[in-house]
Tab-separated table of C-alpha atoms in Angstrom:
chain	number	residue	atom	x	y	z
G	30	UNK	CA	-62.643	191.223	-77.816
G	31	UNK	CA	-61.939	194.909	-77.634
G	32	UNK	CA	-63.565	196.248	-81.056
G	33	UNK	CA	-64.721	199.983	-81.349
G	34	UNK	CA	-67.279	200.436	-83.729
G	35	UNK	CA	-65.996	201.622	-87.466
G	36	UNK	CA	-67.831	205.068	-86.875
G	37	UNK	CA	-64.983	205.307	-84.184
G	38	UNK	CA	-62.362	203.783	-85.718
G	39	UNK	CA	-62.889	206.028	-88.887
G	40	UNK	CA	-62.367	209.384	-86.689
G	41	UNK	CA	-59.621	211.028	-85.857
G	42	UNK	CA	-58.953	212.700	-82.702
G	43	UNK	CA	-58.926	216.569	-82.048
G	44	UNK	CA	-55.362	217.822	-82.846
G	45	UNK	CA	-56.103	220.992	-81.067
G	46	UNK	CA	-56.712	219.112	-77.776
G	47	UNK	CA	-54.177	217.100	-78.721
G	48	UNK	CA	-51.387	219.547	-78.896
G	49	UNK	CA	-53.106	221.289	-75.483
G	50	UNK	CA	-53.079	217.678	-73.822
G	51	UNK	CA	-49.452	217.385	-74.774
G	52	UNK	CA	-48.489	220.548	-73.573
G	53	UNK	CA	-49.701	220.172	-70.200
G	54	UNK	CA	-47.970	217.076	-69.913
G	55	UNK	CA	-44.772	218.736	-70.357
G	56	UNK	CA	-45.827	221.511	-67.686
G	57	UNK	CA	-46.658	218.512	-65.150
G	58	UNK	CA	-43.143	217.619	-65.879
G	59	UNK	CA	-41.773	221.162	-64.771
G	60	UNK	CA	-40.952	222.964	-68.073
G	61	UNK	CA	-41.904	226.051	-68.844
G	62	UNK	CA	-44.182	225.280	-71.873
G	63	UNK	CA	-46.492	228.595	-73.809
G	64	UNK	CA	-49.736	227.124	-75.275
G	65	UNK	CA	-50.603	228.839	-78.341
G	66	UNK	CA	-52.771	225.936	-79.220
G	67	UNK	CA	-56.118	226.079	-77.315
G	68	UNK	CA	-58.884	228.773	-78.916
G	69	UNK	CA	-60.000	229.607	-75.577
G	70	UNK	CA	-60.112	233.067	-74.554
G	71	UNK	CA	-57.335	233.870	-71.302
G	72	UNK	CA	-59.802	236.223	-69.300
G	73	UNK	CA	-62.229	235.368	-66.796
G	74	UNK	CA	-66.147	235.243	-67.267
G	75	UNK	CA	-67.483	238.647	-66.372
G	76	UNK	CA	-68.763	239.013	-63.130
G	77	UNK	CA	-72.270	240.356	-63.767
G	78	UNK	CA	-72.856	237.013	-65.593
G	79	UNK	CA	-71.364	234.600	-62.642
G	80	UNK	CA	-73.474	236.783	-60.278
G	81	UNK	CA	-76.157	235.447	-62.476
G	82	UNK	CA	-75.268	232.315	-62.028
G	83	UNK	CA	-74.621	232.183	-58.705
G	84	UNK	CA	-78.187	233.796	-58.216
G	85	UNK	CA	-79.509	230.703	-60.153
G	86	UNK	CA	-78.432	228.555	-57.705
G	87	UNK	CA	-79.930	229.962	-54.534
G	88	UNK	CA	-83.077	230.439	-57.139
G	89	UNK	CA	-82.902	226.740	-57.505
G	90	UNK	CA	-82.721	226.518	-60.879
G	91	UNK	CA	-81.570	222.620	-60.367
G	92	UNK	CA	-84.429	220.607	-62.638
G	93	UNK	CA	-84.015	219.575	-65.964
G	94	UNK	CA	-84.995	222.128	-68.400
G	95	UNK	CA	-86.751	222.012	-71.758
G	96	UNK	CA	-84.233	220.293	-74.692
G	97	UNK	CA	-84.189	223.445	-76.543
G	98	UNK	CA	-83.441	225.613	-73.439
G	99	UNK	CA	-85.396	228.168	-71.664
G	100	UNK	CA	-87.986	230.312	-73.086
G	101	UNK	CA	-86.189	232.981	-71.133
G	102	UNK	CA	-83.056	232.336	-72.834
G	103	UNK	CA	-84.159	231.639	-76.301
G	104	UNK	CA	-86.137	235.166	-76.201
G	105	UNK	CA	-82.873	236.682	-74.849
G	106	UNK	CA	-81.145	235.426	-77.720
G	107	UNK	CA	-84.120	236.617	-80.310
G	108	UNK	CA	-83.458	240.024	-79.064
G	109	UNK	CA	-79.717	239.390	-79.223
G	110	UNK	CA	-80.178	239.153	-82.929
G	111	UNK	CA	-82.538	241.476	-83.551
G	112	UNK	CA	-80.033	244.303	-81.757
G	113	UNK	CA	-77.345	243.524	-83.225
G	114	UNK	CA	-78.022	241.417	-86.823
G	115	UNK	CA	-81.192	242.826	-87.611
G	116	UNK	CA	-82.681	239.485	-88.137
G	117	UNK	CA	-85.917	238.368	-87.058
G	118	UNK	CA	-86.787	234.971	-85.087
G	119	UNK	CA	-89.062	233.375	-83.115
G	120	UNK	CA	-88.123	231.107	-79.886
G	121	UNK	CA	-89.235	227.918	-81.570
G	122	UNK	CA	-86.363	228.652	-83.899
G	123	UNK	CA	-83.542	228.859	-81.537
G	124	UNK	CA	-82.348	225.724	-79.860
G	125	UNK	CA	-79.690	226.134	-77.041
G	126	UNK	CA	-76.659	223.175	-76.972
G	127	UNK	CA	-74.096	221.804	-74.697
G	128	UNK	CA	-71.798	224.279	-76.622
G	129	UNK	CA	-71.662	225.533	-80.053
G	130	UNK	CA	-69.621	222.338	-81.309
G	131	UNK	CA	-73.038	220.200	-80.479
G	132	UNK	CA	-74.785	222.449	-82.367
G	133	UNK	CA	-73.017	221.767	-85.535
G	134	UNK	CA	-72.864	218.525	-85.045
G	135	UNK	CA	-76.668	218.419	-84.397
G	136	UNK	CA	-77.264	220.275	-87.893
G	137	UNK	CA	-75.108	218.111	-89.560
G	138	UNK	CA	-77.034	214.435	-88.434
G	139	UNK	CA	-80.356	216.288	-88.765
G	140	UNK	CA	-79.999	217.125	-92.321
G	141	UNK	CA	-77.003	214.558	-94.089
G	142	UNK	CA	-78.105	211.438	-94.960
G	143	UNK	CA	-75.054	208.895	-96.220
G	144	UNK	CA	-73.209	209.787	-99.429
G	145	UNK	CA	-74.546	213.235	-99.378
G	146	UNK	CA	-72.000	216.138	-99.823
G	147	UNK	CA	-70.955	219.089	-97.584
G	148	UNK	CA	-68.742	221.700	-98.986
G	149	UNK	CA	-66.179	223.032	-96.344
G	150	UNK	CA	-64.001	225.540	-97.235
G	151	UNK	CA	-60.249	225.342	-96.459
G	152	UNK	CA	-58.357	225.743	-93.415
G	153	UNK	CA	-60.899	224.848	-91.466
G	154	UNK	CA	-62.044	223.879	-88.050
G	155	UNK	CA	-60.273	220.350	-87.643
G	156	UNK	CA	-63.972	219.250	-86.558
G	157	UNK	CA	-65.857	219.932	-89.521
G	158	UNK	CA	-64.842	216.876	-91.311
G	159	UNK	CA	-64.742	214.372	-88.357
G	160	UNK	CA	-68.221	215.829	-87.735
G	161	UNK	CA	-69.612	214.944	-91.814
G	162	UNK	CA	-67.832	211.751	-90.948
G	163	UNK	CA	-70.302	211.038	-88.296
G	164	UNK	CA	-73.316	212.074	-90.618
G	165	UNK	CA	-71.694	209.266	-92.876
G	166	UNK	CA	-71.319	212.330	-95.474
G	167	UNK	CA	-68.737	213.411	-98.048
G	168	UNK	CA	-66.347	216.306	-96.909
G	169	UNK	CA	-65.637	218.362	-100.593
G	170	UNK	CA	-62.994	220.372	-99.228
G	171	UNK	CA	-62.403	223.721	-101.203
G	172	UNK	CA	-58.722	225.045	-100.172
G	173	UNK	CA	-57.743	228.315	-100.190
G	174	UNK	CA	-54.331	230.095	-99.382
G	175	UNK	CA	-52.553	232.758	-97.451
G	176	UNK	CA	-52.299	235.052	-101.347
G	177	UNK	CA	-56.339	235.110	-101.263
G	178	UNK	CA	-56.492	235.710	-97.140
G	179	UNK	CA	-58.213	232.307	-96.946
G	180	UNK	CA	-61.596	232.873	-98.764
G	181	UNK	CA	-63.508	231.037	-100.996
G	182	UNK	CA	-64.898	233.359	-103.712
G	183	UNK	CA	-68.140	232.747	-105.732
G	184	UNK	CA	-66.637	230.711	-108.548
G	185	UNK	CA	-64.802	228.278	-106.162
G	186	UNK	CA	-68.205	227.761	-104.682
G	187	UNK	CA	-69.934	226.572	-108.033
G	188	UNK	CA	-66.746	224.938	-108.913
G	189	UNK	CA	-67.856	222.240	-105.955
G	190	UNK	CA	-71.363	221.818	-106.337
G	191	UNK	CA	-72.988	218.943	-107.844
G	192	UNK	CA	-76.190	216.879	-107.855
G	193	UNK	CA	-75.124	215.379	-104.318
G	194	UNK	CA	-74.430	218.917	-102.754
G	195	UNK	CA	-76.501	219.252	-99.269
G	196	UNK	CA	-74.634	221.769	-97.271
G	197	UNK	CA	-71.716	224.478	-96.415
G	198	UNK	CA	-70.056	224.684	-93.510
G	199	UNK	CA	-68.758	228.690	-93.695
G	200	UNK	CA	-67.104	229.773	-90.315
G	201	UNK	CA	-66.276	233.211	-90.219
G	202	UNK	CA	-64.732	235.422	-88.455
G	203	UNK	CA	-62.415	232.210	-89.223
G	204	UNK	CA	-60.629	229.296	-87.225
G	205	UNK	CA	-57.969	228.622	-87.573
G	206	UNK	CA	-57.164	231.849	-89.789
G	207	UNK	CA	-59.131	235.176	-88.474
G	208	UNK	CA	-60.357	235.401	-91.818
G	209	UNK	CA	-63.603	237.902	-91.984
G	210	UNK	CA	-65.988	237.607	-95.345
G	211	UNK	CA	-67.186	241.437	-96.125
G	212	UNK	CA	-70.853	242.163	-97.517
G	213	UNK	CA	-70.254	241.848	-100.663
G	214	UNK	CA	-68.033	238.660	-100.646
G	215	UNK	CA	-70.922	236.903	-98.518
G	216	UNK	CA	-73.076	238.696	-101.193
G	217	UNK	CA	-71.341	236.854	-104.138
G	218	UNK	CA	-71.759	233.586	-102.227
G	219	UNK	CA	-75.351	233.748	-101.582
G	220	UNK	CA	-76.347	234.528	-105.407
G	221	UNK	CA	-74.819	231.155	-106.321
G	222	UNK	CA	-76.440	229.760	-102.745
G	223	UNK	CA	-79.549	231.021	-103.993
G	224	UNK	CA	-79.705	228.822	-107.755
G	225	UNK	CA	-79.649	225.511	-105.872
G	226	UNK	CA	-82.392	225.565	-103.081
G	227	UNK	CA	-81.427	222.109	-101.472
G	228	UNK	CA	-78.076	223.415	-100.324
G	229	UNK	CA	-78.555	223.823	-96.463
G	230	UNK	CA	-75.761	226.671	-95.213
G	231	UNK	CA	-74.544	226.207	-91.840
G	232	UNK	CA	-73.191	229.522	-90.522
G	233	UNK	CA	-70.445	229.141	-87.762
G	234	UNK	CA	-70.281	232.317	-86.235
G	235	UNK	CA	-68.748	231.739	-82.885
G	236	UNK	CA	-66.196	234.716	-83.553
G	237	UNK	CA	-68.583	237.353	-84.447
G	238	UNK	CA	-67.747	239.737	-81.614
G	239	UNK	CA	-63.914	239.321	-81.946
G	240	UNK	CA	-63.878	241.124	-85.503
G	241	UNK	CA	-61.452	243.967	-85.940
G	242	UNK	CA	-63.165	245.414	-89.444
G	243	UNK	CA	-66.507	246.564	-87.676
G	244	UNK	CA	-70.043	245.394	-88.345
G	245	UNK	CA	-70.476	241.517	-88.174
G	246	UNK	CA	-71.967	240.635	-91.434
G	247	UNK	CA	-73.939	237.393	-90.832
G	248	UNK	CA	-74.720	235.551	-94.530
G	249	UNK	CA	-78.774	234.972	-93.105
G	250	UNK	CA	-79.158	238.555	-93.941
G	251	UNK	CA	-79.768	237.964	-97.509
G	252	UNK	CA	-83.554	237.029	-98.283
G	253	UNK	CA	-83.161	234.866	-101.461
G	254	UNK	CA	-81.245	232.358	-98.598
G	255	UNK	CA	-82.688	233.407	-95.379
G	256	UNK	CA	-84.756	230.096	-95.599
G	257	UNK	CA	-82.173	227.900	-95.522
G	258	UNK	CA	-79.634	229.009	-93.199
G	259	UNK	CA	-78.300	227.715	-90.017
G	260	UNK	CA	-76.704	230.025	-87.922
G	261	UNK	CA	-74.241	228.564	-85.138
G	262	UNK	CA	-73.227	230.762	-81.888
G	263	UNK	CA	-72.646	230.731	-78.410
G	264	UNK	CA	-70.953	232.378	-75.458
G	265	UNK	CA	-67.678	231.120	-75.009
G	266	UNK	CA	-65.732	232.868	-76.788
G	267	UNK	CA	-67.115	236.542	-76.757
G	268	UNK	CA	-68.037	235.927	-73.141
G	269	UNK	CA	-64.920	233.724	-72.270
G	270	UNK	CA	-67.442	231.030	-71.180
G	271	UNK	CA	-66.148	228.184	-72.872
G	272	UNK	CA	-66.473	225.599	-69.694
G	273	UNK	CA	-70.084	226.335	-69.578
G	274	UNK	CA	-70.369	224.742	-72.545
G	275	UNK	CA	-73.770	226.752	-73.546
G	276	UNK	CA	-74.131	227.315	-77.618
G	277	UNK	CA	-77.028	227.282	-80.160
G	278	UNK	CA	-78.801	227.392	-83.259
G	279	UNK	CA	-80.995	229.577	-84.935
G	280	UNK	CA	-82.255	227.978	-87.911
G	281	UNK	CA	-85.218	227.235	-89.988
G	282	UNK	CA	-88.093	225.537	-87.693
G	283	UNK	CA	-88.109	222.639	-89.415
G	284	UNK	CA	-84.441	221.902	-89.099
G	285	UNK	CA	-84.823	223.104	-84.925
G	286	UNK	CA	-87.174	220.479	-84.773
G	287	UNK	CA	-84.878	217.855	-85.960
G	288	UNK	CA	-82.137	218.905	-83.871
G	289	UNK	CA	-84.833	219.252	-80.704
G	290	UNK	CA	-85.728	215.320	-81.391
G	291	UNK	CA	-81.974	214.321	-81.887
G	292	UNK	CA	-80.695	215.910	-79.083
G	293	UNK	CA	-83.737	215.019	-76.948
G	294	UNK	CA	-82.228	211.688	-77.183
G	295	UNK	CA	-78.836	212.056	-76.235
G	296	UNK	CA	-78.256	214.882	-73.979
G	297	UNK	CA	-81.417	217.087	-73.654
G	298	UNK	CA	-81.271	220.600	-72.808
G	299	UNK	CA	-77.821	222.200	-71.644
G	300	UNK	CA	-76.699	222.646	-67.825
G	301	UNK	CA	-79.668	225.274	-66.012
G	302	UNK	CA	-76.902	226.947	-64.523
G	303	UNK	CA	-74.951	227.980	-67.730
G	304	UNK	CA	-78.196	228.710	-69.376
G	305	UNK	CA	-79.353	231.470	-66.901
G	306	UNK	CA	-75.782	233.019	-67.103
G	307	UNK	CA	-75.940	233.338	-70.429
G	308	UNK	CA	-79.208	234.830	-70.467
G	309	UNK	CA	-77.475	237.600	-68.392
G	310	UNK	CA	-74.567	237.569	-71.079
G	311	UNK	CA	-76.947	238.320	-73.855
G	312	UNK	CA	-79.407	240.998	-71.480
G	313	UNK	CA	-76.350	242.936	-69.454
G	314	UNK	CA	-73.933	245.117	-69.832
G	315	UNK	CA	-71.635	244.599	-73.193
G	316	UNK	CA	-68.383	246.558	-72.396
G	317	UNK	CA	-67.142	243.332	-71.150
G	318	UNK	CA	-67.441	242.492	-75.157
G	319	UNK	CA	-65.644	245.425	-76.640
G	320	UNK	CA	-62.388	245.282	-74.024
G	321	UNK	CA	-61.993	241.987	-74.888
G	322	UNK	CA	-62.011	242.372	-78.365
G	323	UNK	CA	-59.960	245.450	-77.972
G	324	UNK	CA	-57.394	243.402	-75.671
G	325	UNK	CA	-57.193	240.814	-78.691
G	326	UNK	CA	-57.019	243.372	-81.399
G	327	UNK	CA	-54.017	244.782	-79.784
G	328	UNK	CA	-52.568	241.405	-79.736
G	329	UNK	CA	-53.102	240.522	-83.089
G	330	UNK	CA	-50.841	243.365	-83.991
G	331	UNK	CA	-48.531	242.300	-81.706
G	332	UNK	CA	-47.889	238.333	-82.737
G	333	UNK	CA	-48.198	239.652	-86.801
G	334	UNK	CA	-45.329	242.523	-85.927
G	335	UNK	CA	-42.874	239.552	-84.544
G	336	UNK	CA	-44.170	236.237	-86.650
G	337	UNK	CA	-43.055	238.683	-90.120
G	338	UNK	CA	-39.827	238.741	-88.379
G	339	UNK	CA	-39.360	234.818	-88.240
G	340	UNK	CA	-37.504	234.002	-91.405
G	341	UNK	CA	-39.687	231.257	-93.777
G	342	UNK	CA	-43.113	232.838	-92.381
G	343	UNK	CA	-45.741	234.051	-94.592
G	344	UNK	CA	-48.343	236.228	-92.923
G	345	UNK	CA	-51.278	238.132	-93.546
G	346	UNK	CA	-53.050	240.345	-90.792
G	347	UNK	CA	-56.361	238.645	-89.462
G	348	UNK	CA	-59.580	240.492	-89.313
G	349	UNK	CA	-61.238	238.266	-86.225
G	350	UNK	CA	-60.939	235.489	-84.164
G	351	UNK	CA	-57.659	235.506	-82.218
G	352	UNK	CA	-55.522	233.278	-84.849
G	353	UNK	CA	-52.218	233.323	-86.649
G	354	UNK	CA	-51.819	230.690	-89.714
G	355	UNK	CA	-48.755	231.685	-91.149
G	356	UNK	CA	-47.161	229.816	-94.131
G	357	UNK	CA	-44.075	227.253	-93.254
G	358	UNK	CA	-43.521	225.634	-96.165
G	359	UNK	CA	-39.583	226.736	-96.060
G	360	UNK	CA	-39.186	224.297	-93.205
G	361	UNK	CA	-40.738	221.387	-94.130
G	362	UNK	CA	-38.124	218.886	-95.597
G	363	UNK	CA	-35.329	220.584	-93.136
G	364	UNK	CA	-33.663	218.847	-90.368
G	365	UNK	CA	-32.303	219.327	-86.612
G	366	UNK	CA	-29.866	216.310	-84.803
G	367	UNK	CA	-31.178	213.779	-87.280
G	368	UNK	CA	-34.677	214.314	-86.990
G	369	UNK	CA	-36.587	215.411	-90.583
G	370	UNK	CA	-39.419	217.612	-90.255
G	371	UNK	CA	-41.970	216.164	-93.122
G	372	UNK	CA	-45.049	217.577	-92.608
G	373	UNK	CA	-46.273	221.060	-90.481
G	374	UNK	CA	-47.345	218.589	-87.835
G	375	UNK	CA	-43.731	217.275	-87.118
G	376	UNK	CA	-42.761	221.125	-87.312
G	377	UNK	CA	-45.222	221.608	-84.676
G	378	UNK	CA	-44.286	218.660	-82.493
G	379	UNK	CA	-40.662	220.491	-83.088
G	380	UNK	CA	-41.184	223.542	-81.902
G	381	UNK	CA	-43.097	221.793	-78.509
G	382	UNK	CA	-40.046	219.569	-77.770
G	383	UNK	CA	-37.498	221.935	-78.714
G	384	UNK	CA	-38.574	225.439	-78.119
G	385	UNK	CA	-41.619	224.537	-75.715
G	386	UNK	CA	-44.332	226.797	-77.524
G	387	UNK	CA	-47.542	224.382	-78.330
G	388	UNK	CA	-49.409	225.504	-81.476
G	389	UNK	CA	-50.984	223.271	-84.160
G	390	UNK	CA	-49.910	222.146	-87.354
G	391	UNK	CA	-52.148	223.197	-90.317
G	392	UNK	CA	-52.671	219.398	-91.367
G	393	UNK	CA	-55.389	219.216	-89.133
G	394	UNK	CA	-56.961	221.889	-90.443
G	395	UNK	CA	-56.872	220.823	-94.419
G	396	UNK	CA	-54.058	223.191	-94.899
G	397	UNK	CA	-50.442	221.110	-94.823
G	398	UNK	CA	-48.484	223.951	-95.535
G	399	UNK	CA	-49.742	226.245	-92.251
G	400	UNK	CA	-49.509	226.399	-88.766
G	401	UNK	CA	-51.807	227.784	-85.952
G	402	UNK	CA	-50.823	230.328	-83.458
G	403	UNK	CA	-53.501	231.218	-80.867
G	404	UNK	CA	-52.758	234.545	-79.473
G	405	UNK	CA	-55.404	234.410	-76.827
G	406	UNK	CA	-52.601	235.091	-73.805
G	407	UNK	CA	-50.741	237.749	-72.252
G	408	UNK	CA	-48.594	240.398	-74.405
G	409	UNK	CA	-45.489	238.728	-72.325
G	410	UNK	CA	-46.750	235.179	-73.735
G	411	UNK	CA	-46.479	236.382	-77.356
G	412	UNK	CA	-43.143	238.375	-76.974
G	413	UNK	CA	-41.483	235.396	-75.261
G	414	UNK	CA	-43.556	232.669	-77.447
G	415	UNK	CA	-42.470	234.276	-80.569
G	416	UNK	CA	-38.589	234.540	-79.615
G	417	UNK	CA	-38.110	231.080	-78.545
G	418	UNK	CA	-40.044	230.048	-82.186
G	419	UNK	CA	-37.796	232.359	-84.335
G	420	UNK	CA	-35.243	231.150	-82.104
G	421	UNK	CA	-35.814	227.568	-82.431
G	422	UNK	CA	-36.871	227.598	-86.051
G	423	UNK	CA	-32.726	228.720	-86.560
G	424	UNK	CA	-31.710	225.498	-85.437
G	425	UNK	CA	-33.231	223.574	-89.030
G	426	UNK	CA	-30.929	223.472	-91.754
């Protein structure tokens, strides 16, 4: 009998890959589809970094390597945030991933036993909660909207702890709403961090270099925390090195060693190859950083100029990450040729079928009333994406 087990049963599949799936089905078909809905950066990986790679290969660089990565690596990333975070660690307390998604998912199982709590603020990466799932946690989901740019504040925080409380999952710069937590917001939440000393914080910071307000401010900086936070990173995003799949964790050495046992069993270390290129991400050259982020700063204004010109969309203007999550509650009970739209995922599927723009509805991200834009494409993609949604948005009465 074909029976998955009810760990698998009980998750739900990745609505982002989803939606990407979907639309490449539709371009295998012939039509002209825009995918708004993958968070994957459009340029290529700089070429100083594939040299490195390449120069792995004829190195040989072919064996297994250590589960937490190369020392080389791990002191590249020490010095990565030293430069630019001003925070001090050791190799033994940085362990390198098959991407930046393992290594939350490694912090999670090393540290949530069943029934324990993790607070995840709202919208939020649709993996978060599949991921506490897998822990056999509780998700305590604190939603925020559009009116307060998507940020928990300090009393939302307390609001949500209790007795069971073991961690936070805080993502900033944001997915799936660029949202970027100043100083003295992260401030505010580390003082109420700071009364309950079993809370573990798991800082997803994935978007730091695409931030359009300046400085990166990284909540480990605060010493009456420092102990208990997990920062999350990676390369594929400020690198556009996704398919390299090469993230990690910097973290308490206690918790490192959990996630060095865990994933000892069930992957080991990350590819050589990707490992030595991103040791030449982290040591080179970092203009490749700041035109990127320059590129998707200029786009950001873009797809906010023309999305406040679609009728029934609420926007804000995101500090990071290269997201739109604008507010479409006005067409959610509206119809077109018989078919209702209900929730933001039907709207979604809508605009796919009818207007052939993917993008995600903000269901999967804890926020019904939303829907994601990725604006990581060309200025032509945005112009064109955005008239054919304004233009098939008109059709719902």
């Amino acid at each position: 009998m074909a029976q998955v087990s009810a760990r698998i049963a009980n998750l739900a599949a990745s609505e982002t890959l989803a939606m990407s799936q979907k639309s490449n089905e539709l371009k295998s078909q012939g039509i002209n589809v825009i995918n708004l809905s993958v968070g994957e950066p459009d340029f290529f990986t700089p070429e100083h970094i594939k040299k490195a790679a390449k120069q792995a290969i004829d190195d040989n660089f072919s064996f297994y390597t250590p589960v937490p990565g190369y020392l080389s690596l791990r002191q590249a990333i020490c010095k990565k945030l030293e430069r630019e975070n001003r925070l001090s660690y050791k190799p033994e307390q940085i362990i390198c991933s098959n991407g930046a998604k393992q290594a939350v998912c490694n912090a999670l199982l090393a540290i949530v036993d069943p029934g324990d709590e993790v607070i995840i603020p709202a919208p939020c990466w649709v993996s978060y909660v599949e991921m506490v799932k897998l822990a056999e946690g509780v998700s305590c989901v604190i939603r925020t909207g559009i009116e307060q740019d998507f940020k928990i504040n300090a009393a939302q925080l307390e609001a949500a702890i209790t007795p069971k409380t073991r961690a936070i999952v805080l993502c900033a710069p944001s997915n799936p709403t660029g949202s970027v937590y100043s100083k003295t917001e992260l401030e505010a939440l580390a003082n109420i961090l700071a009364k309950y000393p079993n809370i573990i914080i798991i800082a997803d910071e994935i978007y730091e270099h695409i931030n359009y307000v300046g400085k990166h401010e990284s909540i480990a900086q605060f010493e009456n925390i420092r102990d208990r936070v997990v920062i999350i990173n990676g390369v594929s995003k400020a690198y556009a090195m996704t398919g390299w799949r090469l993230g990690w964790m910097a973290a308490p050495q206690w918790i490192v060693s959990a996630c060095n046992k865990l994933q000892g069993q069930y992957t080991s270390g990350p590819s050589s190859i990707a490992q030595k290129a991103a040791e030449a991400a982290y040591l080179g050259d970092q203009q490749c950083v700041v035109d990127m982020r320059d590129a998707f700063m200029r786009r950001r204004d873009l797809i906010v100029k023309l999305a406040s010109e679609i009728e029934g969309f609420k926007v804000n203007k995101p500090e990071g990450a290269f997201y739109l999550f604008p507010e479409c509650s006005y067409y959610i009970g509206k119809s077109y040729n018989g078919k209702k739209i209900e929730t933001s995922a039907d709207l979604a599927m809508f605009l796919l079928e009818e207007g052939h723009v993917a993008c995600v509805g903000g269901l999967a991200f804890e926020a019904p009333d939303y829907i994601r834009f990725s604006y990581a494409t060309s200025d032509e993609n945005i112009i064109e994406a955005m008239r054919r949604v304004k233009e098939t948005l008109a059709k719902l009465k």
